[in-house]
XYZ file of C-alpha atoms in Angstrom:
619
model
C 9.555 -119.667 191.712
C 5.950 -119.768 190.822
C 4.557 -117.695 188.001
C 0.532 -117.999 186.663
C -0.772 -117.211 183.571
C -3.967 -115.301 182.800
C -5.891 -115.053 179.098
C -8.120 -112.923 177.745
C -8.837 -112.302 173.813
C -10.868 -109.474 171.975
C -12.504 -109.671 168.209
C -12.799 -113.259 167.930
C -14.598 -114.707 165.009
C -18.110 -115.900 165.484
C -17.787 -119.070 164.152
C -21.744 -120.403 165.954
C -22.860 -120.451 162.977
C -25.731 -118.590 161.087
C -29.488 -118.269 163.113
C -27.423 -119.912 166.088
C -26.224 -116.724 168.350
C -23.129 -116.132 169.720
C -19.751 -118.183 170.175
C -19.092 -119.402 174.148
C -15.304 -119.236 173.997
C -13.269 -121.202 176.353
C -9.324 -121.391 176.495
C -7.472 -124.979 175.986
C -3.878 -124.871 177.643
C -1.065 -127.287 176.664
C 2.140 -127.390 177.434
C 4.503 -127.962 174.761
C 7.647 -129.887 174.884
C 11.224 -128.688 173.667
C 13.273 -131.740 174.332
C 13.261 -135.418 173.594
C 11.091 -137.097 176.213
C 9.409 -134.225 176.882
C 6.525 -134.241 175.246
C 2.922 -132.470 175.280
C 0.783 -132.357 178.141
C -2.401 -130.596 179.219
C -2.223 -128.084 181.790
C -6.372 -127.739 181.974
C -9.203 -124.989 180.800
C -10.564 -121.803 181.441
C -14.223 -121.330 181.437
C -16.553 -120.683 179.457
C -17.845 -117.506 178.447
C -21.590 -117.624 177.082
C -22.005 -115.294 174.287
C -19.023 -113.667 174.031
C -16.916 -112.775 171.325
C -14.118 -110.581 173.541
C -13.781 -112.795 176.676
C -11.774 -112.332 179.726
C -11.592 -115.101 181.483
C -10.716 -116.101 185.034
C -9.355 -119.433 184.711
C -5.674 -118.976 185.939
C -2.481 -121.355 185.629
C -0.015 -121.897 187.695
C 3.618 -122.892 186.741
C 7.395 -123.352 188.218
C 9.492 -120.325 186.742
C 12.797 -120.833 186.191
C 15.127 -118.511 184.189
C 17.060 -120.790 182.069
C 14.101 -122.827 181.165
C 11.640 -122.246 177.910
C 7.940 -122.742 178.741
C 6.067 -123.369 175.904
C 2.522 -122.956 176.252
C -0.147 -123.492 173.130
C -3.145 -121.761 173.961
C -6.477 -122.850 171.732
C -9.595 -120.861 171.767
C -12.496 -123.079 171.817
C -16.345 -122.376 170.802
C -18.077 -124.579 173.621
C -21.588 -126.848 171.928
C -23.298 -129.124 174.136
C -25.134 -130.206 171.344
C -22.493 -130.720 168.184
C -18.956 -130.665 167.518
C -16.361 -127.787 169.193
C -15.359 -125.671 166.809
C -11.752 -124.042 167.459
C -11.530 -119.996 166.848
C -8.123 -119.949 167.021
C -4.850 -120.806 168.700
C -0.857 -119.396 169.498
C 1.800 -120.206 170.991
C 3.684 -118.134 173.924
C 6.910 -118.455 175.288
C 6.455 -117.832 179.064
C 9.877 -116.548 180.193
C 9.167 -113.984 176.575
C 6.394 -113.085 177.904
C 7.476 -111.962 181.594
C 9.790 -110.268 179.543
C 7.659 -108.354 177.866
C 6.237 -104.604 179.068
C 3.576 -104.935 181.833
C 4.069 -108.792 181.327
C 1.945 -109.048 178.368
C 2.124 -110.520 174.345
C -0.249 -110.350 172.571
C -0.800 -112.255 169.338
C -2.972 -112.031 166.501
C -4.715 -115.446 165.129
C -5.245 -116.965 161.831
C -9.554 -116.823 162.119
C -9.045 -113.404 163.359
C -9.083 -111.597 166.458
C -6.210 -111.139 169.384
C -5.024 -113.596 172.129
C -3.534 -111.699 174.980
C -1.520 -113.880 177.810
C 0.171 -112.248 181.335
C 2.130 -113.688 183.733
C 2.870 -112.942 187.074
C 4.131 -113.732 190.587
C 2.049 -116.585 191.820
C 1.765 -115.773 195.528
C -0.038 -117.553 198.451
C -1.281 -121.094 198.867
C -4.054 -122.566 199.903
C -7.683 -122.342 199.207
C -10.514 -120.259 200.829
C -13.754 -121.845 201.545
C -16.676 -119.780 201.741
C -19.885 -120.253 202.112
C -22.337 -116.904 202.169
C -26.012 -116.304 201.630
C -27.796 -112.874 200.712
C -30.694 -111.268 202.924
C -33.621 -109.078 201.767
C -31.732 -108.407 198.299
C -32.900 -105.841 196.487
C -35.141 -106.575 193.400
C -33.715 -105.532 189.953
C -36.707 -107.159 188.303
C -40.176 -105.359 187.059
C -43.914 -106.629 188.822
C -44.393 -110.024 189.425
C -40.624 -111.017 189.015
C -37.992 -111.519 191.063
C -34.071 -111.160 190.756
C -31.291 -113.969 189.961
C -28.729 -113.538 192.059
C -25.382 -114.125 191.580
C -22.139 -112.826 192.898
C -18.530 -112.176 192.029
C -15.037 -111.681 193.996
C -13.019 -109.199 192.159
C -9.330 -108.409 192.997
C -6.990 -106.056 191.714
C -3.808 -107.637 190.229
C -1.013 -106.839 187.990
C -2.821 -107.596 185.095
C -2.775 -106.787 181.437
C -5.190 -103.901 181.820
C -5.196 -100.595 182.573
C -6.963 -99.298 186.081
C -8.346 -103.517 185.778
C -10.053 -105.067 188.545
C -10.223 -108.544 187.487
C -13.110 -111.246 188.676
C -11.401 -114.024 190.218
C -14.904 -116.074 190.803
C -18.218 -116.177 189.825
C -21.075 -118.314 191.346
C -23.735 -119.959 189.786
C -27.290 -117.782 190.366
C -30.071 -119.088 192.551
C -33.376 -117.882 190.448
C -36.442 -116.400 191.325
C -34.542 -115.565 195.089
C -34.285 -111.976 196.732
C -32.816 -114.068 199.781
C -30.185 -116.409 197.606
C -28.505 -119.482 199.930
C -25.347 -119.880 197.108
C -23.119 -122.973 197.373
C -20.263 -123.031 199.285
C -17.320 -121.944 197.010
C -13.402 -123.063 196.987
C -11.344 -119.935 195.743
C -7.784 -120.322 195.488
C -5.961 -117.753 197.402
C -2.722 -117.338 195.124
C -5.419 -115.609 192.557
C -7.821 -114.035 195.238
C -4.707 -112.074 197.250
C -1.809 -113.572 196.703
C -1.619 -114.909 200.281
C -2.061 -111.222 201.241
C -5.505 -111.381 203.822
C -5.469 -107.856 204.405
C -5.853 -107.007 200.825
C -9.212 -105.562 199.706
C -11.108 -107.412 197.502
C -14.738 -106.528 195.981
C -18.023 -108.686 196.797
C -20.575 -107.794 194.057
C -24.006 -109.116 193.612
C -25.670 -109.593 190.390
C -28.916 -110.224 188.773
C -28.371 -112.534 185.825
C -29.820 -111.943 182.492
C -29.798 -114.340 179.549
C -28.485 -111.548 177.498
C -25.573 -111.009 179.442
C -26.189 -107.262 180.175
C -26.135 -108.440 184.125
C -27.909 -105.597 186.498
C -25.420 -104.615 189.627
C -27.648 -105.479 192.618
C -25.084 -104.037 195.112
C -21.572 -104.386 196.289
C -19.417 -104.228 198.891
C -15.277 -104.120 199.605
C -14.257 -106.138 201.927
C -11.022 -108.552 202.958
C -10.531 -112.014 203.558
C -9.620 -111.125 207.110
C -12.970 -109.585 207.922
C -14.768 -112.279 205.774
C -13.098 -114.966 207.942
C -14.390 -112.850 211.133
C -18.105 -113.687 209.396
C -21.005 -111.430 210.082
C -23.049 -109.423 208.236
C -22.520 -107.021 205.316
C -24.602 -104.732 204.128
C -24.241 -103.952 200.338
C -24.253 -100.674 198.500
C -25.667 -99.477 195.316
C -25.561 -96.084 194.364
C -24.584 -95.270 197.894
C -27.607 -96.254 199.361
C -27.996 -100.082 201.307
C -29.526 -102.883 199.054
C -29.417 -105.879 201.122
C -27.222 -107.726 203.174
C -24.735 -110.697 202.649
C -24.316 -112.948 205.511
C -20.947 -115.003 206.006
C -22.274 -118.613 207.232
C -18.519 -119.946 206.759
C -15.237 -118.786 205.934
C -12.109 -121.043 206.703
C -8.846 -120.848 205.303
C -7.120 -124.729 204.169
C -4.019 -124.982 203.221
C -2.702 -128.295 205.021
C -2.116 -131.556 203.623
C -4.662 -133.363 206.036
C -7.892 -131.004 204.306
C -6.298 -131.854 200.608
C -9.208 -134.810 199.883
C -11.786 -133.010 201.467
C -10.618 -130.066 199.082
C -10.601 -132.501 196.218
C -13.898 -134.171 196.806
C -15.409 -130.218 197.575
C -13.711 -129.237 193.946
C -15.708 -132.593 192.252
C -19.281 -131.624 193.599
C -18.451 -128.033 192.480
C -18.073 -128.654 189.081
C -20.131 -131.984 188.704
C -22.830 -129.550 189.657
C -21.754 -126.324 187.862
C -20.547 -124.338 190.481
C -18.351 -122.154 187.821
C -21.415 -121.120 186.127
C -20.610 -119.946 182.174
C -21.835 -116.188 183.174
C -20.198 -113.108 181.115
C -18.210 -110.887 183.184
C -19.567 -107.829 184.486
C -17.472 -104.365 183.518
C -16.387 -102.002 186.055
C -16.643 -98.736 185.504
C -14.388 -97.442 188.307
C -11.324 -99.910 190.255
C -11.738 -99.981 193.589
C -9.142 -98.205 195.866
C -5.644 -99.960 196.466
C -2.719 -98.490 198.842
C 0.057 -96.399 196.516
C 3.520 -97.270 197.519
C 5.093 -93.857 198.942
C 8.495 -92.894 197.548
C 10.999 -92.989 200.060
C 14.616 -91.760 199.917
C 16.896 -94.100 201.809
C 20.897 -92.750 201.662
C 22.933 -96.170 200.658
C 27.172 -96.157 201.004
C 28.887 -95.286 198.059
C 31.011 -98.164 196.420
C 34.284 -97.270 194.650
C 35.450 -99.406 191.688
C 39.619 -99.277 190.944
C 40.365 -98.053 187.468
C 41.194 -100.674 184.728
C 42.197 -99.458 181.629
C 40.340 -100.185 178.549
C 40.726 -99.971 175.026
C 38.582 -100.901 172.070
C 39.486 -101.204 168.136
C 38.853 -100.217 165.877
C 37.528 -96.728 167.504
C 39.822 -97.038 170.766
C 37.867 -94.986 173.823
C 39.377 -93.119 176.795
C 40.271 -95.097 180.348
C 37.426 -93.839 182.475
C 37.800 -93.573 186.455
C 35.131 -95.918 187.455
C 34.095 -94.450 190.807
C 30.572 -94.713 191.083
C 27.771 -93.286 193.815
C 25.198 -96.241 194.175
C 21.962 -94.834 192.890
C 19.352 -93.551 195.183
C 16.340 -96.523 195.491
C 13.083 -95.479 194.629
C 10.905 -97.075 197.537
C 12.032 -98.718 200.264
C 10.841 -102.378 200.711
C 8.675 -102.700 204.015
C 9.431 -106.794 204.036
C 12.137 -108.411 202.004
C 10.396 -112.055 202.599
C 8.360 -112.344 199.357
C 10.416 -110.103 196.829
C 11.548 -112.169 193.874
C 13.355 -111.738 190.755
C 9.838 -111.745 188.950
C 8.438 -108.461 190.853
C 11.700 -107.114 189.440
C 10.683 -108.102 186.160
C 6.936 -107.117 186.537
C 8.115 -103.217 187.376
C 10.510 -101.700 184.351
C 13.698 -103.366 185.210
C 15.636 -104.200 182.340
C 17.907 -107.139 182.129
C 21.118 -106.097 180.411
C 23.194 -108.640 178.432
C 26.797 -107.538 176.939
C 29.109 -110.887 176.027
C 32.907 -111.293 175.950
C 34.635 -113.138 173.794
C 38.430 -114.871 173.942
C 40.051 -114.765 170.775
C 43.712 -116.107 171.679
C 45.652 -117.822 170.122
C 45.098 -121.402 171.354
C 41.679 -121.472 169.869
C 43.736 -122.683 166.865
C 43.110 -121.162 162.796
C 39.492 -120.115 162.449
C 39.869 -121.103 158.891
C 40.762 -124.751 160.241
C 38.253 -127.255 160.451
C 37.919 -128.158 164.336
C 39.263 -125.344 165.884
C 36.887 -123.770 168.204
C 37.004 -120.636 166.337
C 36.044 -122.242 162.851
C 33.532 -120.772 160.262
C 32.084 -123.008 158.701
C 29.943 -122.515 155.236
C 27.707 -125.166 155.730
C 25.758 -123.351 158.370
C 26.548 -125.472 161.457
C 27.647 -123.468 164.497
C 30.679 -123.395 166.452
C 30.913 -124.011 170.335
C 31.350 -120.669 171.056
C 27.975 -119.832 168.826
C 26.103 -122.130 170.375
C 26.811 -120.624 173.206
C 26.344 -117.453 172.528
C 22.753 -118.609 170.693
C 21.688 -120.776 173.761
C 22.181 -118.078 176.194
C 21.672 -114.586 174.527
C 18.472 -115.847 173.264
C 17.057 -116.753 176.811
C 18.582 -113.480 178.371
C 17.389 -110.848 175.339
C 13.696 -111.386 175.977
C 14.337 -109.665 179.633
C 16.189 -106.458 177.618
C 13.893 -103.367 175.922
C 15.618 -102.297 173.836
C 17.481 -105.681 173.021
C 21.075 -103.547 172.404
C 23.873 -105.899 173.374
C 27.703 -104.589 173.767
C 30.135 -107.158 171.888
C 33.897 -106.997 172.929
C 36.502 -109.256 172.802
C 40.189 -110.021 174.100
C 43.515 -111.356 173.830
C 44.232 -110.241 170.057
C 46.451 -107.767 168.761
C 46.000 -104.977 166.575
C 49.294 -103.070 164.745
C 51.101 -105.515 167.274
C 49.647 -104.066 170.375
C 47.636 -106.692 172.780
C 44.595 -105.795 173.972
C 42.370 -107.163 175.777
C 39.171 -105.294 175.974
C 38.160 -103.947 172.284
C 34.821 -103.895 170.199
C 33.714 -106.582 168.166
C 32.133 -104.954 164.992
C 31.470 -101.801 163.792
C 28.931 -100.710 166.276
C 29.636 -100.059 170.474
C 25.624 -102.166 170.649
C 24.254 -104.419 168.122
C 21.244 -105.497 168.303
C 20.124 -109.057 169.240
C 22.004 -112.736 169.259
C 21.933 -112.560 165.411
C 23.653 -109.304 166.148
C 25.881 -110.814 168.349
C 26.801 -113.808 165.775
C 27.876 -111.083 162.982
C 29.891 -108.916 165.369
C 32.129 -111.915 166.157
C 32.360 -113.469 162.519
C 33.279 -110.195 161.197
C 35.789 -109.509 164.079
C 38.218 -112.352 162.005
C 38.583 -110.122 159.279
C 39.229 -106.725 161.069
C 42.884 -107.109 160.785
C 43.206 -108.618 164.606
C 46.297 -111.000 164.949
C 45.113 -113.796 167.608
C 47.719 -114.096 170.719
C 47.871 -114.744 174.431
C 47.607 -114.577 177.534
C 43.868 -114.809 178.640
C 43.540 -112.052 180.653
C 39.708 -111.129 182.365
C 40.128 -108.005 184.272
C 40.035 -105.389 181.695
C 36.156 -106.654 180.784
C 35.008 -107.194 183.634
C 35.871 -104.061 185.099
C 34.450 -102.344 181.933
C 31.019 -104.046 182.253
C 31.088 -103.108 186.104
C 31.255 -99.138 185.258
C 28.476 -99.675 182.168
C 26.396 -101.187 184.824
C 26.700 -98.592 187.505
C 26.088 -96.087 184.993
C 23.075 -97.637 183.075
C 21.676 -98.534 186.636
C 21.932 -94.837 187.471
C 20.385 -93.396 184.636
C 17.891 -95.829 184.701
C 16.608 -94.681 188.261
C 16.705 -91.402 187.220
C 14.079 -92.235 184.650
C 12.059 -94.274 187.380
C 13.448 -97.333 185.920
C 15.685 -99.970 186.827
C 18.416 -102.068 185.218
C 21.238 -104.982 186.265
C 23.548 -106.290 183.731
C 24.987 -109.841 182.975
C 28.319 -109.913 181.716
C 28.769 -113.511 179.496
C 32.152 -114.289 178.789
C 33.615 -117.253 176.190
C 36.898 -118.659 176.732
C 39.184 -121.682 175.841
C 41.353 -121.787 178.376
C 42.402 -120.845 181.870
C 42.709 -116.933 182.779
C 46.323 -115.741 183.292
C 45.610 -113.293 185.870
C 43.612 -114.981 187.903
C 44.772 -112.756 191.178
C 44.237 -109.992 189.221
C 40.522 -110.757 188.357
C 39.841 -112.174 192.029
C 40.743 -108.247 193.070
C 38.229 -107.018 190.169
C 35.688 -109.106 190.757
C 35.758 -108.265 194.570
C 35.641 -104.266 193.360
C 32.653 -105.282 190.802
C 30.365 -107.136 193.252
C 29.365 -103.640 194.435
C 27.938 -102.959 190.852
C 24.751 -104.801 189.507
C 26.163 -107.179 187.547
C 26.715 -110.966 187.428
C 29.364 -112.541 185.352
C 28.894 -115.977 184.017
C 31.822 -117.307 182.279
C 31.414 -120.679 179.720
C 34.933 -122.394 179.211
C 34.538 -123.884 175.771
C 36.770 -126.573 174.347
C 38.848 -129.449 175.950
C 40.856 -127.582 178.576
C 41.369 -128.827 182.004
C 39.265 -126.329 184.006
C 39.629 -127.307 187.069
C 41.523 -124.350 188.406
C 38.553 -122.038 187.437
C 36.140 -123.430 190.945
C 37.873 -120.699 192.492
C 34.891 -117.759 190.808
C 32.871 -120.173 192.545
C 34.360 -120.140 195.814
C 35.750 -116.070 195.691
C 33.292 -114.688 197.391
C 32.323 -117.123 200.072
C 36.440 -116.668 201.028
C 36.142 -112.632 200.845
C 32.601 -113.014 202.540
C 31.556 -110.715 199.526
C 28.462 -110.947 197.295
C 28.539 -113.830 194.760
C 28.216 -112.509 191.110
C 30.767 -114.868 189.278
C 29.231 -118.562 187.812
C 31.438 -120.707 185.738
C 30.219 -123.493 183.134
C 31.978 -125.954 181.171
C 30.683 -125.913 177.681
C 30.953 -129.606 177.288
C 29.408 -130.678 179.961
C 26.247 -129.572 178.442
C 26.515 -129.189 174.714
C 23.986 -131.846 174.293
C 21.122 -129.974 175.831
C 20.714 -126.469 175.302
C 18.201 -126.477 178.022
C 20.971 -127.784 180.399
C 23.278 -125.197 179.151
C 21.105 -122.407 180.006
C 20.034 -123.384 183.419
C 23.396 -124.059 184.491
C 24.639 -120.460 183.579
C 21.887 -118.641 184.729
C 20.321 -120.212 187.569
C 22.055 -117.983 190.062
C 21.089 -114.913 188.268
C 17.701 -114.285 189.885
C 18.968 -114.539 193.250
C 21.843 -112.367 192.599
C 19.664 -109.432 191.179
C 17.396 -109.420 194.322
C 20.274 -109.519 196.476
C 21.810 -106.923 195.026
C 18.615 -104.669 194.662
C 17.863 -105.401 198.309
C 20.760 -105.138 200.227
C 21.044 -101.885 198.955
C 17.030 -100.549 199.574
C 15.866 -100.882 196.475
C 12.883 -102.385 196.133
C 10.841 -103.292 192.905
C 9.313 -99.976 191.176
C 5.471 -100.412 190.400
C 4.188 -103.018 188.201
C 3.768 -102.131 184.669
C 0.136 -101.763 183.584
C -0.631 -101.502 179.992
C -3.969 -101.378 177.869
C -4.828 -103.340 175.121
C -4.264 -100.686 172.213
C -0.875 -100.084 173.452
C -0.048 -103.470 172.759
C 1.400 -104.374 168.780
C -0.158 -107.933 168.362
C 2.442 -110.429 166.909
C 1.161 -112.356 163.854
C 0.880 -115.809 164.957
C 0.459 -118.947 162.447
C -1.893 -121.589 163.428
C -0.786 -124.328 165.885
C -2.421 -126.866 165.169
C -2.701 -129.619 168.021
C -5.406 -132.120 167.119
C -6.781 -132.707 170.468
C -9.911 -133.882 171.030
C -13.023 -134.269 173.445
C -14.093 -137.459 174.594
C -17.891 -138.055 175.492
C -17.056 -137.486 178.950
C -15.754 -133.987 178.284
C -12.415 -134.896 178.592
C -9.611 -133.668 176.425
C -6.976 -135.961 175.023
C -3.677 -134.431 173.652
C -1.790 -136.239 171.251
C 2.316 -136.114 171.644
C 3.944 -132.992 170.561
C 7.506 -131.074 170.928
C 9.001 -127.881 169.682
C 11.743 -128.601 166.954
């Protein structure tokens, strides 16, 4: 799926140097590598921002999402000088898939030099690229005697950006000077940032008169859609209710085919060649412009009913619970299913739950014995079934609040009675993967006595009733949540009919299970959690991985388990009515930057403006 990434920073440092003004910060973008052969490349740069010190630019990126996969992006603030070297104000690095996790989509990170780097990501929607070409009639002067106006204008959208009640400027033109009837050059926007393919979504036309201090004077404004601008005509613009001139549409064409791509290219090099994107401040908004409300709807869903499994947990053991379970009322109903993803999800206050099981039979061999699966070393290297757990809880813990994980495990006894569903340390949530890590190495030496058989059921049908009743409380509280239910094991589960039946009785919660078979068994007879639900024509929430298979890449490890996670969620959400709640919106104070140490790239700018990035990976 596609995601884009928008900056903006506050409080930079000046660094123009004294008697020479303000800086004109622009944003450098690289993306980092993580893996051998993957290296550092450039993704491109914002604009700049004359005379700014707390820019928000419009420059957005565009990238392929998927969950499973760390996106690495170093972001260096730059102070733009025609006339001597660049001079960089700062730089950090985000973590994309962190980021989406993150409340109303946003990190924010403090830099070395001073001031804060803010970076959101959302759904990148649409394709395709509007061409418009518009000229302004009889515009009203801002200017006193004997001068006249420079006009420029602005398309501003509302998106699900970083800040509160924020209508965001998506383009600027260059201004035509000394010109109360301005012919401006014809402009590519791309639609995935003007609408998000959406043509019927209003977006705001404003005219400005440019002033060298960047205090710009409104000239007038009108709303407007891409439908209606495609339908040309005239439009008369507004300022302080009263008309101020007239914009005239000479042409308005969507392209978005593969025939119009070199035109679009060669349109894109006259643009900038002759400073089409001119380096203007933006201009605040006092008030957003009015967007439609989604209307709470309540749609009645069938109720699913989970069989009872019983449970037990050491060394606190906790009552069998009945899991039956009313699905939860949705929120809003979702007028079109077509372009809901697992990121709108994400972008509204649905939490991604993690809770891990872990097999501690027998056949995983002394834990004191070097080899076994189970063995603790002291020299700091990690077992199979840590790296697993490290690999994957570290991806999946981003997506989670409040970061609380359940740890159980099974197939150990305790005063000679097996169980197989009890807690792993001394709390019922700990909190994070290092939290995860202690819970298990501390499990060895709560008096458990390893055994057999491996037997699933029991946690599977005890993550199925924590999901149904986090998801419930969570939609009481307007909010959302779906669990993931990772389970370790060596071997080959006993009961296999047995967990076919839960499994069945658990795809009506939401929950997926991924399962990682670590060590050397033959695992062939475990295709059949990917084949259950095809065979039951059920809803698929089971994934199993072979640890080996990818224990040289963690990257390959991840995206194996949890590449059908995304799909599941919607699914789930979906068939059931639920649609995404309301994008989070948050404001700058309510954000606690991160301190972020330098990152330190050493590119540089050849005469021609270009920038050259030496090779670079993450460690």
């Amino acid at each position: 799926m596609k995601i884009q990434l928008s900056l903006h920073a506050s409080r930079l440092p000046n660094v123009a140097g004294m008697f020479r003004g303000t800086s004109d910060p622009f944003a450098v973008v690289t993306l980092v590598g993580t893996t051998n052969g993957d290296m550092t490349t450039l993704v491109g740069q914002t604009e700049v921002i004359k005379n700014c010190l707390n820019p928000d630019w419009t420059t957005v990126f565009n990238f392929d999402y998927e969950l499973g996969r760390q996106l690495f992006v170093a972001i260096t603030v730059v102070d733009d000088n025609t006339n001597r070297e660049n001079k960089t104000m700062g730089s950090a690095l985000f973590e994309l898939g962190a980021v989406l996790g993150k409340k109303g989509n946003t990190q924010a990170k403090k830099l070395s030099n001073g001031g804060i780097l803010f970076a959101h990501v959302s759904k990148s929607e649409g394709s395709g690229e509007l061409c418009l070409k518009i000229r302004g009639i009889k515009l009203k002067n801002r200017e006193g005697f004997m001068r006249k106006s420079d006009p420029f204008f602005e398309l501003k959208a509302r998106r699900q950006a970083c800040r509160l009640l924020r209508v965001d400027t998506v383009y600027r033109s260059k201004p035509v000077m000394d010109d109360l009837n301005p012919d401006w050059k014809e402009a590519l926007i791309s639609l995935r940032v003007l609408n998000q393919g959406h043509h019927g979504k209003p977006i705001k036309l404003a005219v400005y008169d440019h002033e060298k201090s960047g205090t710009h004077l409104l000239m007038g404004e009108i709303i407007t859609t891409v439908r209606e601008l495609i339908a040309h005509g005239t439009f008369t613009l507004s300022l302080r209710g009263r008309p101020s001139g007239e914009i005239m549409v000479e042409r308005c064409q969507i392209i978005d085919d593969v025939i119009t791509r070199n035109t679009i290219d060669e349109m894109r090099t006259i643009s900038l060649e002759e400073g089409l994107y001119e380096d203007i401040p933006p201009v605040p908004m006092p008030m957003p412009m009015p967007m439609p409300v989604p209307v709470p709807v309540p749609v009645p869903v069938p109720v699913p009913v989970l069989v009872p499994v019983p449970v037990t947990t050491n060394p606190t053991p906790a009552p069998s619970t009945t899991l039956v379970t009313e699905t939860p009322t949705p929120l809003f109903r979702s007028n079109s299913t077509e372009d809901v993803t697992f990121v709108d999800y994400l972008s509204g206050d649905c939490d991604l739950v993690l809770s891990v099981a872990i097999d501690f039979t027998s056949s995983n061999g002394n834990p004191h014995t070097p080899g076994t699966l189970h063995y603790l070393g002291t020299d700091g290297c990690l077992n199979d079934y840590e790296k697993a757990i490290t690999a994957v809880g570290s991806i999946l813990q981003d997506y989670d609040s409040d970061k609380k994980i359940p740890v159980v495990g099974f197939g150990a006894k305790f005063d000679g009675v097996i169980n197989h569903c009890f807690r792993c340390g001394g709390e019922d949530e700990v909190d994070g993967v290092d939290g995860i890590l202690e819970a298990y190495r501390t499990t060895f030496s709560s008096g458990l006595t390893m055994s057999e058989p491996t037997i699933l059921a029991q946690v599977i049908a005890a993550a199925a009733e924590r999901a149904n009743s986090s998801l419930t409380q969570a939609l009481q509280n307007g909010k959302q949540a779906y669990h993931v239910l990772l389970i370790l094991t060596d071997g080959v589960v006993s009961d296999m009919k047995e967990t076919v039946e839960v499994l069945k009785e658990a795809s009506c919660a939401p929950l997926s299970v991924v399962i990682v078979g670590v060590g050397t068994e033959d695992f062939r007879k475990m295709q059949f959690l990917d084949d259950f639900a095809e065979q039951y024509e059920i809803r698929d929430i089971a994934q199993f991985v072979e640890f080996n298979k990818y224990k040289g890449s963690n990257e390959e490890l991840t995206l194996a388990t949890l590449r059908e996670i995304p799909d599941q969620l919607v699914d789930y959400f979906q068939a059931r009515g639920i649609a995404p709640t309301a994008p989070i919106i948050v404001d700058d104070n309510d954000l606690v930057p991160e301190q972020e140490d330098e990152i330190d790239l050493r590119f540089y700018f050849q005469q021609d403006g270009e920038i050259v990035v030496p090779a670079r990976r993450i460690s």
